Amino acid sequence: MLGATDDRSSLLAALADACGATGFTALGDATVLATSHGPLTTHAGLNTRTGRAERGGPLCQRIFGAVVDHSCLCTKYRGHEHLGHRCEKCGVLVAPASVRGERFGHVALVVALRHPWLPEARVAQLLVLPPRLRLLPRERGDIAHDPDQQCREFIAVDARNMALPMLLMGGTQYEPYPERPAPAGLTALYAQLIARNETARAMWSRAPEVVREHETALLQASLDALFGPPTTAVNPRGRRLRDLLLAARERSDGPELAALLLAAGLRAESTS
């Protein structure tokens, strides 16, 4: 237990030093809700048939913004002239795709959990990191790692196939759709947490206390896995919040570090 406390103190001290803070307190629920653009209610990422992000999922375009520059999801509104307009059909705001590195969502936990790095704090509302920031810079735009790029490729193939001449007789060769790898990294960890939270929510009102305690323990384990162990050991293959925070610290990327601290539910304290 003492070792875990030392590791936690070392990690928080390293992060505080990187952002010029004296320490951290837990982010309040009001701040989470004011920062978020909407609640995540399903663990589904990209639809297996359409290749588009599922509504309310960890890649939702309503919450995190448009995948394609200046286009809503249903393409009813496309182009600079519609910038800032929210589509009444699909609900997606017409904006640059870069907003997917800025907009947060949140998960409303069915029961308040212990903060993995601040044991005295409780987490009831958890900010969800923008999709772009869940990847290292070298992975962004890479179809093997970036689900947003996978979605863009699917949309592009869809458009090219739709443009092919419609022949009554066979003969048109349609371009195959790209493979969609299973969710990985932080997006997969968010999906696991959301799935566990929704399972618990569905049974919570009628479950006996022993079942609630079991579900709470499973939900806590999912939250701990999302954050990662509180150590300063760098894991170049890791994509947990801890790994991305330490990577941003190594790059001296202040804005990204600030966003990751919000996703970790940490508010920086300063003497000024």
Short mmCIF file of C-alpha atoms in Angstrom, two decimals:
data_model
loop_
_atom_site.label_atom_id
_atom_site.label_comp_id
_atom_site.label_asym_id
_atom_site.label_seq_id
_atom_site.Cartn_x
_atom_site.Cartn_y
_atom_site.Cartn_z
CA MET A 1 0.00 0.00 0.00
CA LEU A 2 2.87 2.35 0.86
CA GLY A 3 4.48 1.63 -2.51
CA ALA A 4 1.25 2.47 -4.34
CA THR A 5 1.02 5.75 -2.42
CA ASP A 6 4.63 6.62 -3.34
CA ASP A 7 3.98 5.83 -7.02
CA ARG A 8 0.85 7.97 -7.01
CA SER A 9 2.68 10.87 -5.39
CA SER A 10 5.52 10.59 -7.91
CA LEU A 11 3.15 10.60 -10.88
CA LEU A 12 1.15 13.59 -9.65
CA ALA A 13 4.35 15.48 -8.77
CA ALA A 14 5.75 14.85 -12.27
CA LEU A 15 2.54 16.06 -13.91
CA ALA A 16 2.33 19.09 -11.62
CA ASP A 17 5.91 20.02 -12.49
CA ALA A 18 5.12 19.73 -16.21
CA CYS A 19 2.19 22.15 -16.03
CA GLY A 20 3.60 24.49 -13.39
CA ALA A 21 1.10 23.51 -10.69
CA THR A 22 1.55 22.90 -6.99
CA GLY A 23 -0.81 19.92 -6.97
CA PHE A 24 -4.19 18.65 -8.10
CA THR A 25 -7.74 18.41 -6.83
CA ALA A 26 -10.61 16.48 -8.35
CA LEU A 27 -12.65 18.13 -11.09
CA GLY A 28 -16.15 18.99 -9.91
CA ASP A 29 -19.28 17.60 -11.58
CA ALA A 30 -20.42 21.11 -12.56
CA THR A 31 -17.14 21.68 -14.45
CA VAL A 32 -17.46 18.33 -16.20
CA LEU A 33 -21.00 19.08 -17.39
CA ALA A 34 -20.06 22.60 -18.49
CA THR A 35 -17.11 21.28 -20.51
CA SER A 36 -18.91 18.31 -22.10
CA HIS A 37 -20.85 18.43 -25.37
CA GLY A 38 -23.04 15.48 -24.44
CA PRO A 39 -23.35 12.18 -22.57
CA LEU A 40 -22.09 8.87 -23.98
CA THR A 41 -24.80 6.23 -23.73
CA THR A 42 -23.55 3.33 -25.86
CA HIS A 43 -20.23 1.53 -26.21
CA ALA A 44 -20.62 1.08 -30.00
CA GLY A 45 -17.96 2.87 -32.06
CA LEU A 46 -18.22 2.60 -35.85
CA ASN A 47 -21.30 0.98 -37.34
CA THR A 48 -20.26 -2.30 -38.95
CA ARG A 49 -22.51 -1.73 -41.98
CA THR A 50 -22.21 2.00 -42.71
CA GLY A 51 -18.76 2.72 -41.29
CA ARG A 52 -20.15 5.83 -39.55
CA ALA A 53 -19.84 6.61 -35.85
CA GLU A 54 -22.74 5.41 -33.74
CA ARG A 55 -24.83 8.10 -32.07
CA GLY A 56 -24.04 8.43 -28.37
CA GLY A 57 -20.92 6.26 -28.68
CA PRO A 58 -17.24 7.05 -28.02
CA LEU A 59 -16.83 8.39 -31.60
CA CYS A 60 -20.23 10.15 -31.91
CA GLN A 61 -20.20 13.07 -34.36
CA ARG A 62 -23.00 14.87 -32.54
CA ILE A 63 -20.83 15.04 -29.44
CA PHE A 64 -17.27 15.25 -30.74
CA GLY A 65 -17.87 16.99 -34.06
CA ALA A 66 -17.78 16.27 -37.77
CA VAL A 67 -15.37 13.68 -39.16
CA VAL A 68 -15.28 15.36 -42.60
CA ASP A 69 -14.41 19.05 -42.92
CA HIS A 70 -17.46 21.31 -43.22
CA SER A 71 -19.97 18.50 -43.62
CA CYS A 72 -22.66 17.09 -41.37
CA LEU A 73 -23.06 13.34 -41.02
CA CYS A 74 -25.91 12.95 -43.54
CA THR A 75 -24.22 15.43 -45.99
CA LYS A 76 -27.35 17.58 -46.18
CA TYR A 77 -25.14 20.56 -45.36
CA ARG A 78 -21.69 20.75 -46.95
CA GLY A 79 -19.35 23.66 -47.55
CA HIS A 80 -18.05 26.80 -45.84
CA GLU A 81 -21.36 28.60 -46.32
CA HIS A 82 -22.97 26.27 -43.76
CA LEU A 83 -20.22 26.63 -41.16
CA GLY A 84 -21.72 26.73 -37.65
CA HIS A 85 -25.10 25.31 -38.72
CA ARG A 86 -26.40 22.26 -36.90
CA CYS A 87 -28.21 19.82 -39.17
CA GLU A 88 -31.79 19.29 -38.10
CA LYS A 89 -31.71 15.77 -39.57
CA CYS A 90 -28.52 14.20 -38.14
CA GLY A 91 -27.80 16.74 -35.40
CA VAL A 92 -24.13 17.26 -36.38
CA LEU A 93 -22.63 20.75 -36.37
CA VAL A 94 -20.95 21.77 -39.64
CA ALA A 95 -17.37 22.56 -38.63
CA PRO A 96 -13.75 21.71 -39.44
CA ALA A 97 -12.81 18.13 -38.53
CA SER A 98 -10.16 19.61 -36.21
CA VAL A 99 -12.90 20.10 -33.58
CA ARG A 100 -12.55 16.35 -32.86
CA GLY A 101 -9.38 17.31 -31.03
CA GLU A 102 -11.22 19.88 -28.90
CA ARG A 103 -14.70 18.68 -27.94
CA PHE A 104 -15.23 16.51 -24.85
CA GLY A 105 -18.09 14.18 -23.99
CA HIS A 106 -18.85 12.68 -20.60
CA VAL A 107 -20.03 9.48 -18.92
CA ALA A 108 -22.57 9.74 -16.10
CA LEU A 109 -21.57 6.85 -13.85
CA VAL A 110 -24.41 4.92 -12.26
CA VAL A 111 -22.56 5.07 -8.92
CA ALA A 112 -19.79 7.37 -7.71
CA LEU A 113 -16.41 5.63 -7.83
CA ARG A 114 -13.04 6.20 -6.20
CA HIS A 115 -10.72 8.35 -8.30
CA PRO A 116 -7.85 6.04 -9.32
CA TRP A 117 -5.17 8.62 -8.50
CA LEU A 118 -6.90 10.65 -5.77
CA PRO A 119 -8.29 8.03 -3.35
CA GLU A 120 -10.02 10.65 -1.23
CA ALA A 121 -12.03 11.91 -4.23
CA ARG A 122 -15.12 10.40 -5.85
CA VAL A 123 -15.98 10.38 -9.56
CA ALA A 124 -19.64 10.56 -10.62
CA GLN A 125 -19.22 12.39 -13.93
CA LEU A 126 -16.19 11.57 -16.10
CA LEU A 127 -15.02 13.67 -19.04
CA VAL A 128 -14.28 11.69 -22.21
CA LEU A 129 -11.24 12.81 -24.19
CA PRO A 130 -11.74 14.08 -27.78
CA PRO A 131 -11.08 11.24 -30.27
CA ARG A 132 -8.05 12.89 -31.88
CA LEU A 133 -6.26 13.24 -28.54
CA ARG A 134 -6.66 9.53 -27.75
CA LEU A 135 -3.86 8.85 -30.25
CA LEU A 136 -0.22 9.80 -30.37
CA PRO A 137 0.60 12.46 -33.00
CA ARG A 138 2.19 9.94 -35.36
CA GLU A 139 -0.99 7.80 -35.33
CA ARG A 140 -3.41 10.56 -36.31
CA GLY A 141 -4.58 10.16 -39.87
CA ASP A 142 -3.19 6.61 -40.06
CA ILE A 143 -5.99 4.27 -41.11
CA ALA A 144 -4.43 1.44 -39.09
CA HIS A 145 -4.85 3.36 -35.83
CA ASP A 146 -7.23 6.28 -36.34
CA PRO A 147 -10.97 5.39 -36.36
CA ASP A 148 -11.79 8.85 -37.72
CA GLN A 149 -9.57 8.15 -40.74
CA GLN A 150 -11.22 4.74 -41.13
CA CYS A 151 -14.58 6.51 -41.22
CA ARG A 152 -13.33 9.05 -43.80
CA GLU A 153 -12.02 6.26 -46.03
CA PHE A 154 -15.35 4.44 -45.82
CA ILE A 155 -17.20 7.66 -46.77
CA ALA A 156 -14.81 8.28 -49.68
CA VAL A 157 -15.28 4.75 -51.05
CA ASP A 158 -19.04 5.12 -50.61
CA ALA A 159 -19.01 8.33 -52.66
CA ARG A 160 -16.93 6.79 -55.45
CA ASN A 161 -19.19 3.75 -55.65
CA MET A 162 -22.30 5.94 -55.73
CA ALA A 163 -20.79 7.84 -58.67
CA LEU A 164 -20.41 4.68 -60.77
CA PRO A 165 -22.94 4.32 -63.61
CA MET A 166 -26.00 2.30 -62.72
CA LEU A 167 -26.19 -0.57 -65.22
CA LEU A 168 -29.21 -2.78 -65.62
CA MET A 169 -26.97 -5.64 -66.62
CA GLY A 170 -24.03 -6.65 -64.43
CA GLY A 171 -20.49 -5.56 -65.04
CA THR A 172 -19.90 -2.58 -62.73
CA GLN A 173 -16.97 -3.30 -60.43
CA TYR A 174 -17.54 -1.63 -57.10
CA GLU A 175 -14.56 -0.63 -55.00
CA PRO A 176 -14.34 -2.76 -51.84
CA TYR A 177 -14.74 -1.02 -48.51
CA PRO A 178 -11.67 -0.84 -46.27
CA GLU A 179 -11.26 -3.18 -43.34
CA ARG A 180 -12.38 -1.72 -40.01
CA PRO A 181 -10.05 -2.86 -37.24
CA ALA A 182 -11.59 -3.49 -33.84
CA PRO A 183 -11.48 -0.52 -31.45
CA ALA A 184 -8.16 -0.28 -29.66
CA GLY A 185 -6.31 1.87 -27.17
CA LEU A 186 -8.16 4.50 -25.18
CA THR A 187 -11.31 4.31 -27.34
CA ALA A 188 -11.62 0.59 -26.51
CA LEU A 189 -11.12 1.33 -22.80
CA TYR A 190 -13.83 4.00 -22.91
CA ALA A 191 -16.12 1.51 -24.69
CA GLN A 192 -15.51 -1.08 -21.96
CA LEU A 193 -16.30 1.43 -19.23
CA ILE A 194 -19.49 2.61 -20.97
CA ALA A 195 -20.65 -0.98 -21.59
CA ARG A 196 -20.11 -1.89 -17.94
CA ASN A 197 -21.85 1.30 -16.79
CA GLU A 198 -24.90 0.69 -18.97
CA THR A 199 -25.12 -2.95 -17.83
CA ALA A 200 -25.12 -1.79 -14.21
CA ARG A 201 -27.65 0.97 -14.94
CA ALA A 202 -30.10 -1.48 -16.52
CA MET A 203 -30.22 -3.64 -13.37
CA TRP A 204 -29.46 -1.10 -10.65
CA SER A 205 -32.97 -0.29 -9.45
CA ARG A 206 -33.98 -3.94 -8.93
CA ALA A 207 -30.63 -5.53 -8.03
CA PRO A 208 -29.95 -6.74 -4.48
CA GLU A 209 -27.12 -5.11 -2.55
CA VAL A 210 -24.66 -7.95 -3.15
CA VAL A 211 -25.11 -7.60 -6.94
CA ARG A 212 -24.70 -3.82 -6.73
CA GLU A 213 -21.46 -4.28 -4.83
CA HIS A 214 -20.21 -6.71 -7.47
CA GLU A 215 -21.14 -4.37 -10.33
CA THR A 216 -19.51 -1.45 -8.52
CA ALA A 217 -16.27 -3.45 -8.21
CA LEU A 218 -16.34 -4.31 -11.93
CA LEU A 219 -17.03 -0.68 -12.83
CA GLN A 220 -14.17 0.46 -10.60
CA ALA A 221 -11.86 -2.02 -12.33
CA SER A 222 -12.85 -0.58 -15.74
CA LEU A 223 -12.15 2.96 -14.51
CA ASP A 224 -8.77 1.90 -13.08
CA ALA A 225 -7.86 0.25 -16.41
CA LEU A 226 -8.77 3.44 -18.30
CA PHE A 227 -6.48 5.55 -16.11
CA GLY A 228 -3.66 3.03 -15.82
CA PRO A 229 -1.46 2.39 -12.78
CA PRO A 230 -0.20 5.58 -11.10
CA THR A 231 3.48 5.22 -11.94
CA THR A 232 5.93 7.31 -13.95
CA ALA A 233 7.23 4.31 -15.92
CA VAL A 234 6.91 5.16 -19.62
CA ASN A 235 5.23 2.53 -21.80
CA PRO A 236 5.59 3.49 -25.50
CA ARG A 237 2.94 0.92 -26.47
CA GLY A 238 0.44 2.01 -23.82
CA ARG A 239 -2.59 4.16 -24.66
CA ARG A 240 -4.13 4.61 -21.22
CA LEU A 241 -4.65 8.10 -19.81
CA ARG A 242 -1.43 7.77 -17.81
CA ASP A 243 0.57 6.80 -20.91
CA LEU A 244 -0.80 9.68 -22.99
CA LEU A 245 -0.19 12.15 -20.15
CA LEU A 246 3.44 11.08 -19.80
CA ALA A 247 3.91 11.19 -23.60
CA ALA A 248 2.51 14.76 -23.73
CA ARG A 249 4.81 15.69 -20.85
CA GLU A 250 7.81 14.34 -22.76
CA ARG A 251 6.81 16.41 -25.81
CA SER A 252 6.24 19.51 -23.64
CA ASP A 253 2.82 19.79 -25.30
CA GLY A 254 1.06 22.16 -22.90
CA PRO A 255 -2.41 22.33 -24.56
CA GLU A 256 -2.64 18.56 -24.98
CA LEU A 257 -1.42 17.99 -21.42
CA ALA A 258 -4.13 20.35 -20.14
CA ALA A 259 -6.82 18.44 -22.08
CA LEU A 260 -5.57 15.09 -20.79
CA LEU A 261 -5.61 16.37 -17.19
CA LEU A 262 -9.26 17.34 -17.65
CA ALA A 263 -10.02 13.84 -18.95
CA ALA A 264 -8.26 12.44 -15.88
CA GLY A 265 -10.57 14.52 -13.68
CA LEU A 266 -7.71 16.64 -12.33
CA ARG A 267 -7.80 20.38 -11.65
CA ALA A 268 -4.36 22.01 -11.35
CA GLU A 269 -3.71 24.12 -8.25
CA SER A 270 -1.31 27.04 -8.18
CA THR A 271 -0.05 29.49 -5.59
CA SER A 272 -1.10 32.55 -7.61
#
